[in-house]
Each structure stands twice: as C-alpha cells, then as structure tokens.
Short mmCIF file of C-alpha atoms and ligand atoms in Angstrom, two decimals:
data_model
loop_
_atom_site.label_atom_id
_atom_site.label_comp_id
_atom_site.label_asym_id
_atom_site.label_seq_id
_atom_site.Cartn_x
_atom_site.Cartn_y
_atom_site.Cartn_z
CA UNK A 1 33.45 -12.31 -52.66
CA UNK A 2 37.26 -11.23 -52.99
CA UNK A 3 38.53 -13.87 -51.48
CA UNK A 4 41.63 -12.13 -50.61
CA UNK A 5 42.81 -11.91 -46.59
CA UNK A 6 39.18 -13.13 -46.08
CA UNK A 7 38.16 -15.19 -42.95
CA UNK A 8 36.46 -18.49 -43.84
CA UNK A 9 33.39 -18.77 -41.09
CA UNK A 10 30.62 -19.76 -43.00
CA UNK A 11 29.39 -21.67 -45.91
CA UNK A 12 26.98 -18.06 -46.30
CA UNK A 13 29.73 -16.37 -47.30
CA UNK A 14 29.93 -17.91 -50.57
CA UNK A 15 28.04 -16.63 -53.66
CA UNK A 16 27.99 -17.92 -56.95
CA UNK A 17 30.45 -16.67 -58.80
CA UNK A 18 33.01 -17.10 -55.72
CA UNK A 19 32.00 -20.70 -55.92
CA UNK A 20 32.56 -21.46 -59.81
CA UNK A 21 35.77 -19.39 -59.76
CA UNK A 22 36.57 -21.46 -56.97
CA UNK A 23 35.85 -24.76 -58.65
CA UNK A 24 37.87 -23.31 -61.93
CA UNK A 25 41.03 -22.47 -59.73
CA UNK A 26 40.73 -26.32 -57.88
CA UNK A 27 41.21 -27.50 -61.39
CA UNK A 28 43.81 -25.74 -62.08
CA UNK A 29 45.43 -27.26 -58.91
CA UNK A 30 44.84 -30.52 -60.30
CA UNK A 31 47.62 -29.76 -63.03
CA UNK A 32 49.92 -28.37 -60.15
CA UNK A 33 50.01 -31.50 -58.36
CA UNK A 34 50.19 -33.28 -61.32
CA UNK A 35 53.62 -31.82 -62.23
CA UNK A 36 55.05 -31.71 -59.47
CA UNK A 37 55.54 -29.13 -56.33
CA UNK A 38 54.73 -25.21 -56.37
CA UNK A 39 55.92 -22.23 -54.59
CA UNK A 40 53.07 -20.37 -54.79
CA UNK A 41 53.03 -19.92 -50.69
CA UNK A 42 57.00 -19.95 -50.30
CA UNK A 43 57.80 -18.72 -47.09
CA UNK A 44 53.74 -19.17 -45.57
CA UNK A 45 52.78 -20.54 -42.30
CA UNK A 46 49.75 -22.45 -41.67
CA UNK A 47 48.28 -23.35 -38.15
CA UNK A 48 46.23 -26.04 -37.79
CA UNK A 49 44.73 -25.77 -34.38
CA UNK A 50 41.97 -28.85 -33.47
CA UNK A 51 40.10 -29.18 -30.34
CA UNK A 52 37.72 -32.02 -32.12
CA UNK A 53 39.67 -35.33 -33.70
CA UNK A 54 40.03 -35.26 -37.43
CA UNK A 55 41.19 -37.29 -40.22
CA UNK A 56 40.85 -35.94 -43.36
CA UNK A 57 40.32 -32.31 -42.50
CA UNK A 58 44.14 -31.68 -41.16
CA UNK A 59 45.94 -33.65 -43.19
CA UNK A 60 43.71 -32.65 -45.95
CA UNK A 61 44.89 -28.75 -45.46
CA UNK A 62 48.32 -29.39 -44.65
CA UNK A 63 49.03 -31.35 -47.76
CA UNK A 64 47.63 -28.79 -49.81
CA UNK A 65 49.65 -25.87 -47.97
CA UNK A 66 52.83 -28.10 -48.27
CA UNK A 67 52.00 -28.74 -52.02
CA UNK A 68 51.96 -24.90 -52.81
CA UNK A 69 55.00 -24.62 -51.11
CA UNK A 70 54.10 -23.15 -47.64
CA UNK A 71 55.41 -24.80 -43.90
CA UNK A 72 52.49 -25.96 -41.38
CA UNK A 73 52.50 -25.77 -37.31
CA UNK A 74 49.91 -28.09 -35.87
CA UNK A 75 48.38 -29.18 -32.83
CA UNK A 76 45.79 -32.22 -33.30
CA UNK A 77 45.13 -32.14 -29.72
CA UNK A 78 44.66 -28.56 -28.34
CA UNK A 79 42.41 -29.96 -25.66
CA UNK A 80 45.14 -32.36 -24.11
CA UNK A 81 48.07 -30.75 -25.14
CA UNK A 82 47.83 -26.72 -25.45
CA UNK A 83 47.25 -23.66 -23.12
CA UNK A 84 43.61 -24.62 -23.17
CA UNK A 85 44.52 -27.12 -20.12
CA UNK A 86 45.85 -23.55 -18.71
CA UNK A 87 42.62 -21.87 -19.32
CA UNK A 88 43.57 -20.03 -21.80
CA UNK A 89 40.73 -18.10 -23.73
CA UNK A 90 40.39 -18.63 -27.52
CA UNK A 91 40.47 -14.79 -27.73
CA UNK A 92 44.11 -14.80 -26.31
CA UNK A 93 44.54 -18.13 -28.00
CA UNK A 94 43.66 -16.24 -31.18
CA UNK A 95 45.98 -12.96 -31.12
CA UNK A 96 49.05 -15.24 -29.64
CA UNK A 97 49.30 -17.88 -32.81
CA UNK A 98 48.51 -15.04 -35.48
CA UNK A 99 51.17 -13.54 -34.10
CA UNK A 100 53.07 -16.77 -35.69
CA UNK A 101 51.04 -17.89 -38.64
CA UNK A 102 50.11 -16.27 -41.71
CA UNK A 103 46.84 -18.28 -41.83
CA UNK A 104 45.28 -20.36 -39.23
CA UNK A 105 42.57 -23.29 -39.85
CA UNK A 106 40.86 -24.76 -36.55
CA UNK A 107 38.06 -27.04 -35.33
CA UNK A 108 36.18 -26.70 -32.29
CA UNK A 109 33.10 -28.93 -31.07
CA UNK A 110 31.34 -24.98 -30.01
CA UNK A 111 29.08 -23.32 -32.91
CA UNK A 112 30.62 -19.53 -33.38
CA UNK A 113 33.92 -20.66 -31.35
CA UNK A 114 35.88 -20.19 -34.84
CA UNK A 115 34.54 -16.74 -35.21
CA UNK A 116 35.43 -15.69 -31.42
CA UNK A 117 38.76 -16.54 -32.45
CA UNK A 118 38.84 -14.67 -35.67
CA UNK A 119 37.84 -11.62 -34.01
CA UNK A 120 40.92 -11.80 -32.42
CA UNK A 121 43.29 -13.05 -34.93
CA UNK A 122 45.87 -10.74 -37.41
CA UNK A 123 45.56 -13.13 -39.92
CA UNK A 124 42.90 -14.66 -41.87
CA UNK A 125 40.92 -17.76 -39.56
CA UNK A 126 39.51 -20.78 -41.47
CA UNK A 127 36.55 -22.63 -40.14
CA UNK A 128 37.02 -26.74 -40.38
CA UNK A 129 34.00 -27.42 -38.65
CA UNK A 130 32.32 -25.93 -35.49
CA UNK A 131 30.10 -27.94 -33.40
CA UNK A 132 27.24 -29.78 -35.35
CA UNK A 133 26.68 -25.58 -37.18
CA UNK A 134 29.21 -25.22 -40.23
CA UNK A 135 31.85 -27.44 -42.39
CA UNK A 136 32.28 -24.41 -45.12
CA UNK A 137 35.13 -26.29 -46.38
CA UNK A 138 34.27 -29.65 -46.48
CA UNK A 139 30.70 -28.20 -48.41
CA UNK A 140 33.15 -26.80 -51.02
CA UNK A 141 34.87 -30.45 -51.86
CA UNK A 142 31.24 -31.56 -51.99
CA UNK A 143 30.01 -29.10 -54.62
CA UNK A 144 33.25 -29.18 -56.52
CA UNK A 145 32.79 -33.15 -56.46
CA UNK A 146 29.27 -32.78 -58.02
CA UNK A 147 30.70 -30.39 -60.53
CA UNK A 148 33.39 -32.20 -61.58
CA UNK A 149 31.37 -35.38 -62.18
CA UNK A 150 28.22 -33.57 -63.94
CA UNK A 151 30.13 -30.49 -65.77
CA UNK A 152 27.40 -28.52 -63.52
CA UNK A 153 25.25 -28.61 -60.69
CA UNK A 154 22.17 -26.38 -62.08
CA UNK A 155 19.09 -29.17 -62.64
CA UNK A 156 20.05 -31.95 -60.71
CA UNK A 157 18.11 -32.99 -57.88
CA UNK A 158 20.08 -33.33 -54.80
CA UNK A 159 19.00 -36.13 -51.94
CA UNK A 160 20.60 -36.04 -48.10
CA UNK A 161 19.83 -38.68 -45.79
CA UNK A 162 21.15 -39.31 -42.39
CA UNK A 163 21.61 -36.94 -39.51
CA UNK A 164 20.13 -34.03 -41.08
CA UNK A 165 20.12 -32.07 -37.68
CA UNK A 166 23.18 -32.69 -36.87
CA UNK A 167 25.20 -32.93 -39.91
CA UNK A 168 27.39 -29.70 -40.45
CA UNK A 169 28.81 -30.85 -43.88
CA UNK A 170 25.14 -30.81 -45.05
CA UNK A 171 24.09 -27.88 -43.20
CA UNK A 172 26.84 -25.75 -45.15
CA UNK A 173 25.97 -28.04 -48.60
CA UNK A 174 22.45 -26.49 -48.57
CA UNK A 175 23.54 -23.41 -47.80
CA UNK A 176 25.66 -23.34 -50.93
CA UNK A 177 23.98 -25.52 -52.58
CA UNK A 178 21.14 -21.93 -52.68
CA UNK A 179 22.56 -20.75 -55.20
CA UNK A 180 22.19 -23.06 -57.67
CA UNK A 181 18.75 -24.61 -59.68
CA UNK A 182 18.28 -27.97 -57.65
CA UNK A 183 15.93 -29.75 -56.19
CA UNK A 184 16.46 -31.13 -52.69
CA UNK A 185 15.29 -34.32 -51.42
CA UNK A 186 15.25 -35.25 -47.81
CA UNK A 187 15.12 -38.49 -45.66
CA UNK A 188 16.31 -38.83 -42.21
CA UNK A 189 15.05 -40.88 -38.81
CA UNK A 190 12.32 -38.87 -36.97
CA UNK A 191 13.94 -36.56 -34.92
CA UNK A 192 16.70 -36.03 -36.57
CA UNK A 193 15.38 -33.74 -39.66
CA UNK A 194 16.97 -30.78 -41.11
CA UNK A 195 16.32 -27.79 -39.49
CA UNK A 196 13.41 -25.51 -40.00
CA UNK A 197 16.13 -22.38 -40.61
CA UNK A 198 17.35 -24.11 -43.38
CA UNK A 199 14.54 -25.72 -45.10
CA UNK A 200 13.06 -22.08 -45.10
CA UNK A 201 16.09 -20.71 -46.65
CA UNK A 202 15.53 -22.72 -49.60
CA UNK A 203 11.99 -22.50 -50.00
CA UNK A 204 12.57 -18.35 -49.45
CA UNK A 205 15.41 -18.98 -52.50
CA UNK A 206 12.00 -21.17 -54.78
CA UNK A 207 13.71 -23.94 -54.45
CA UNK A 208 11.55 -27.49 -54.22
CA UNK A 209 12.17 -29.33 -51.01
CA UNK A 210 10.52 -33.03 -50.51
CA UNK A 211 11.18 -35.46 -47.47
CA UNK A 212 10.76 -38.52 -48.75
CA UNK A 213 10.69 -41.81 -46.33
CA UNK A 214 10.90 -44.68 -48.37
CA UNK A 215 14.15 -45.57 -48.96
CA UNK A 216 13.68 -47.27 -52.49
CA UNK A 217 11.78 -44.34 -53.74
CA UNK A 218 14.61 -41.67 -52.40
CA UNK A 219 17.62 -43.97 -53.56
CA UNK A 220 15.61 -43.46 -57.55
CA UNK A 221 14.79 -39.96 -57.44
CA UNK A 222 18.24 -38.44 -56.80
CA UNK A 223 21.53 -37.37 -58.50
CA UNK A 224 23.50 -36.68 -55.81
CA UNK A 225 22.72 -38.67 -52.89
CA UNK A 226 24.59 -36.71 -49.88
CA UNK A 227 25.09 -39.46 -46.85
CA UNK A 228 25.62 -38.72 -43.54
CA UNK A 229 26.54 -40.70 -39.91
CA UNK A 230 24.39 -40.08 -37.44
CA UNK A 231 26.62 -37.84 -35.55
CA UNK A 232 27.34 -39.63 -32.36
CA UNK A 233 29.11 -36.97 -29.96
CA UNK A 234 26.56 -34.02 -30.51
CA UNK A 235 23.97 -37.15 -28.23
CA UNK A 236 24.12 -36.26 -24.89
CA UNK A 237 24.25 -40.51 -23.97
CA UNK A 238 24.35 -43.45 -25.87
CA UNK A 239 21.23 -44.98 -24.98
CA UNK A 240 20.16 -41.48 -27.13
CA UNK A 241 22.55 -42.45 -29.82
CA UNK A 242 21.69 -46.10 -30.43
CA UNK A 243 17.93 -44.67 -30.96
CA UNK A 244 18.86 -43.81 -34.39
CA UNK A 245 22.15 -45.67 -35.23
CA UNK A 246 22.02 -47.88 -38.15
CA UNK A 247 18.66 -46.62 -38.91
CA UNK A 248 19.59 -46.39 -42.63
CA UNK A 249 22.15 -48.06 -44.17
CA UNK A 250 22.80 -47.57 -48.11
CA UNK A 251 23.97 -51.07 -49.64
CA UNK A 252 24.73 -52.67 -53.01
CA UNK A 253 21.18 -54.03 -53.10
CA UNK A 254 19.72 -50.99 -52.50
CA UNK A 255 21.87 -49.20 -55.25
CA UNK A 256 20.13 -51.42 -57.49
CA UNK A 257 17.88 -48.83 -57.63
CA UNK A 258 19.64 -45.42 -57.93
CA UNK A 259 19.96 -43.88 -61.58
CA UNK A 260 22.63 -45.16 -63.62
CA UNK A 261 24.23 -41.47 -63.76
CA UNK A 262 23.96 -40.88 -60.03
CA UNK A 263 26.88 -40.59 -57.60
CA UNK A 264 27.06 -41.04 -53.96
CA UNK A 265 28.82 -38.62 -51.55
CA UNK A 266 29.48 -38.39 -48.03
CA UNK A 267 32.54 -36.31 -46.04
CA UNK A 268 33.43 -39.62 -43.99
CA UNK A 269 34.42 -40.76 -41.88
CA UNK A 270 31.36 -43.36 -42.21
CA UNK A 271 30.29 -46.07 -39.06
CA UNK A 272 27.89 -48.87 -41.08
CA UNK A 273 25.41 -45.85 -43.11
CA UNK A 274 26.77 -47.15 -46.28
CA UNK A 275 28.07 -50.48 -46.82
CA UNK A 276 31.58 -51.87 -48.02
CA UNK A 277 30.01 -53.37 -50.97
CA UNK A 278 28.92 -49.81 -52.16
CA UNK A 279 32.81 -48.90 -53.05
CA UNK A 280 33.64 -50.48 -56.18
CA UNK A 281 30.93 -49.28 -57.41
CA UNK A 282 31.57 -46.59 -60.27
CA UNK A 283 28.77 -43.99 -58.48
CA UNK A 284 30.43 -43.97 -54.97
CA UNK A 285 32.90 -40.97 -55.23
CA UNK A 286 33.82 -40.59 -51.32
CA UNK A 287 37.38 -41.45 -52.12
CA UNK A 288 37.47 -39.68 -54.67
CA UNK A 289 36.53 -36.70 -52.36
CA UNK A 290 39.51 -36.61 -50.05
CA UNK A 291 41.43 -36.36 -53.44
CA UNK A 292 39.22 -33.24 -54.48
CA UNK A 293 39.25 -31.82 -51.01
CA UNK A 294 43.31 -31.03 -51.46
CA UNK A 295 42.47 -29.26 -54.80
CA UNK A 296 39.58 -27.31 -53.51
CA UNK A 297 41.71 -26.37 -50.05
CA UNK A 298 44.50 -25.53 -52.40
CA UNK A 299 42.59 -23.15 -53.95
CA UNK A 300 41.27 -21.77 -51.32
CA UNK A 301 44.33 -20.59 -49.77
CA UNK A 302 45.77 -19.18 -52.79
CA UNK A 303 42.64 -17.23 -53.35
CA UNK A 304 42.54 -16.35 -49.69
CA UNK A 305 46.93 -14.67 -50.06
CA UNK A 306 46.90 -13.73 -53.56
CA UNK A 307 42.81 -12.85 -54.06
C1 NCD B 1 32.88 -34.56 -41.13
C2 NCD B 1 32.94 -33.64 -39.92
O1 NCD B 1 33.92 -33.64 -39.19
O2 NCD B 1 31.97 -32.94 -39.75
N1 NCD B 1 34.08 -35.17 -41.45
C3 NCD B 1 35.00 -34.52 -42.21
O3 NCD B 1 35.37 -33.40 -41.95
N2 NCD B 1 35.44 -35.15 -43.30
C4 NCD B 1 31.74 -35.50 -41.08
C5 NCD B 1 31.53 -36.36 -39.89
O4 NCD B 1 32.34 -36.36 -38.95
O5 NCD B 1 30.54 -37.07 -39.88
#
C-alpha cells in the first residue's frame, strides 16, 4: 500500500509490508518525541469529528498531530453539538469540513458510515471505529505492541477472549493479524463468538483457529492474550447486556497460569474483564498501549502526507 493521500477505512487495507514499514516508522517516532517537538506537519489541519464518546482515540490522534507539528479542530460531540441536530447528511457533512481540514479522523456508532463520508471528502478520511465493524487504527497499536515486545509476531499463538462479536478492535486485529504465521485461540460467552466471516478468512489464509472454553487452559496456551469488554451499547437492553457481563474476568490468580513470556492486551477502556491486580504485573501492557498508539498514529499520518 502507498500510504500516501490514502483513506484509512479498513483494517483490509493493510498488507504486510505496509504493516512492518509501519511499525519501523512508529519507532522512529519514538525518537521524535523523545527529543522534543517536530514540524513534520507545519501548517496541517486535523479534524476530529466523533459521534460515539472516546477517550483514548481523540486525544490519542491529536497529540500525535500536535507532536509533528500540525493544528487540530475537534468536535467530541457531533451528535449534541454539530449540524447533525440540523439533519445534516454525512455526505454534506463530509465535502463541508474537507473543505477546512487537510485530514479528517471520525467515529460513528454505523458500520460503513466512515466510508459514506470519505466518498465525499477532498481529503484523506480516517476510520476510528465504526459501529461494532472496524477499529483499523486501534488494530495497528495492537500489532505494533506485540511487535515491539516479541521483536516479531510470526509463531506466536494469539488468544482473544471477550466479546468476540462485537469487538471491532479484534475484528480488525484478525484481519491484520492474516498476514502473519499465528495461531489463534478463541474463548468468548455463547453467543457472543467471532464471526463466521472472519474465522473463515483465516482458515482460507491456513491459519489454525481453536475455541477453547476453559479458562485455565486458554490463559496457558497463549502469547498474546487480546481482552475485550463485552461491548455494552451494540445490546439492544440491559437485561441483554447483563446476560454476559462479567462472564470472564482475567485476575492475578488466574495469571498464575499464563506463560512467563506472555503479555496481555486490550484497547480499553475496560469495565471488571480484567482485574486491578493484573497491572503491576510485568505482562499487562495496556498502558503501555495508549503510549504506542501516539507513535503508531504518528506514523500513520506522516505516511498518509508525505507517503
Ligand atoms: C475501543 C473502541 O472504542 O472500540 N476503545 C478504544 O478505541 N480504545 C474498545 C472498546 O470500547 O471496548
């Protein structure tokens, strides 16, 4: 992929090599921030336009486009506070604020909403999570984060528990994760299990998918274990909701029996799926993500101006 006044829709987009230049050009951010400020994106404007709250994501891509040196508009509430209350179509919403921004990042709680608006935008559109389909970026911090801490991410065997069906960050992780030699473990409530789309996709790619129920036996068997929350809004009530909440809950006990060398993931933010006495532990890296996930966006938008 070039990269270069590319859209960001999809975790498919991504191939291989895209992804491990990718990782090699976060790194390189790492020294950036380290010394200081850039100007890289002097004179840039980003957008950030979110219809769904959001922590990490925002601030996440504004601090990396004010670290290379570029301005951000934002709106953290387009619902409340934008012409949506006016009716305003994302297609007009789309052509108006490229006509502004030089890049524009948004989150919507509609699958494909991000891409109606891209059709419609001058300038490249970055997808930061639409509806319970795609988290592209958020899938990038994640493989970057498994990189970083295992110099690779060919032979390790890869297990995601928690709202499988609904989870977008892990929805985009296997779809990167394709295109590399794992093996993918599964374990999530009944009901909520990753789709049959996806599980396809990897077997089509040879790769070795197992659900496994028992949590002991999944916890041992991985090197990456990938957590999600059971993703509450995408219920249509509670009563639906509090079926499956707290259904799995990754502790200190229960880290007892993970592999020494394993590491523990998940995009936050988290509700009780893995417990407080998980985070001093030397394998939990989920802080550690929100650091990566400025490097990673960093890159990405200097790949997506200068190619
Ligand atoms: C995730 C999201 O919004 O999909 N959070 C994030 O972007 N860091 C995960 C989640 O909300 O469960």
């Amino acid at each position: 992929m070039k990269f270069k006044g590319e859209n960001i829709l999809s975790a498919g987009q991504f191939d291989r090599a895209g992804l491990i230049s990718l990782f090699k050009e976060a790194s390189n951010m790492e020294k950036i921030v380290k010394k200081g400020q850039s100007d890289i994106l002097k004179g840039k404007v980003m957008a950030t336009l979110f219809f769904e709250p959001s922590t990490r994501t925002r601030f996440s891509f504004e601090t990396a486009m004010l670290r290379l040196g570029g301005r951000v508009i934002s709106n953290a509430d387009m619902v409340q506070t934008s012409s949506f209350t006016k009716l305003e179509t994302l297609e007009d919403t789309g052509k108006v604020v490229s006509q502004m921004a030089d890049v524009i990042v948004m989150r919507h709680p509609v699958a494909g909403s991000v891409s109606t608006l891209a059709k419609f935008s001058d300038v490249p559109v970055i997808n930061a999570g639409d509806g319970s389909a795609e988290h592209p970026t958020q899938a990038l911090l994640d493989l970057y984060t498994i990189w970083k801490n295992f110099g690779r991410i060919d032979g390790l065997t890869v297990g995601m528990i928690g709202d499988l069906k609904n989870s977008r960050v892990q929805h985009s992780q296997c779809e990167m994760l394709k295109h590399f030699k794992v093996k993918f473990v599964l374990c999530s409530p009944k009901g909520l299990e990753m789709s049959k789309e996806i599980v396809e996709e990897l077997h089509r790619k040879k790769l070795d998918v197992q659900a496994v129920n028992d949590l002991k036996k999944f916890v041992g068997m991985v090197d990456v274990l990938s957590v999600s929350r059971i993703q509450k809004e995408r219920f249509v009530s509670e009563r639906e909701y509090k079926k499956f909440a707290g259904t799995f809950v990754i502790n200190a006990q229960l880290m007892k029996f993970a592999k020494k060398s394993a590491i523990v993931i998940h995009p936050l933010p988290r509700v009780d799926e893995i417990s407080v006495d998980v985070d001093d532990d030397p394998r939990a890296k989920y802080f550690e993500q929100v650091k990566n996930g400025v490097f990673v966006r960093m890159a990405l938008l200097k790949k997506i101006f200068k190619g």
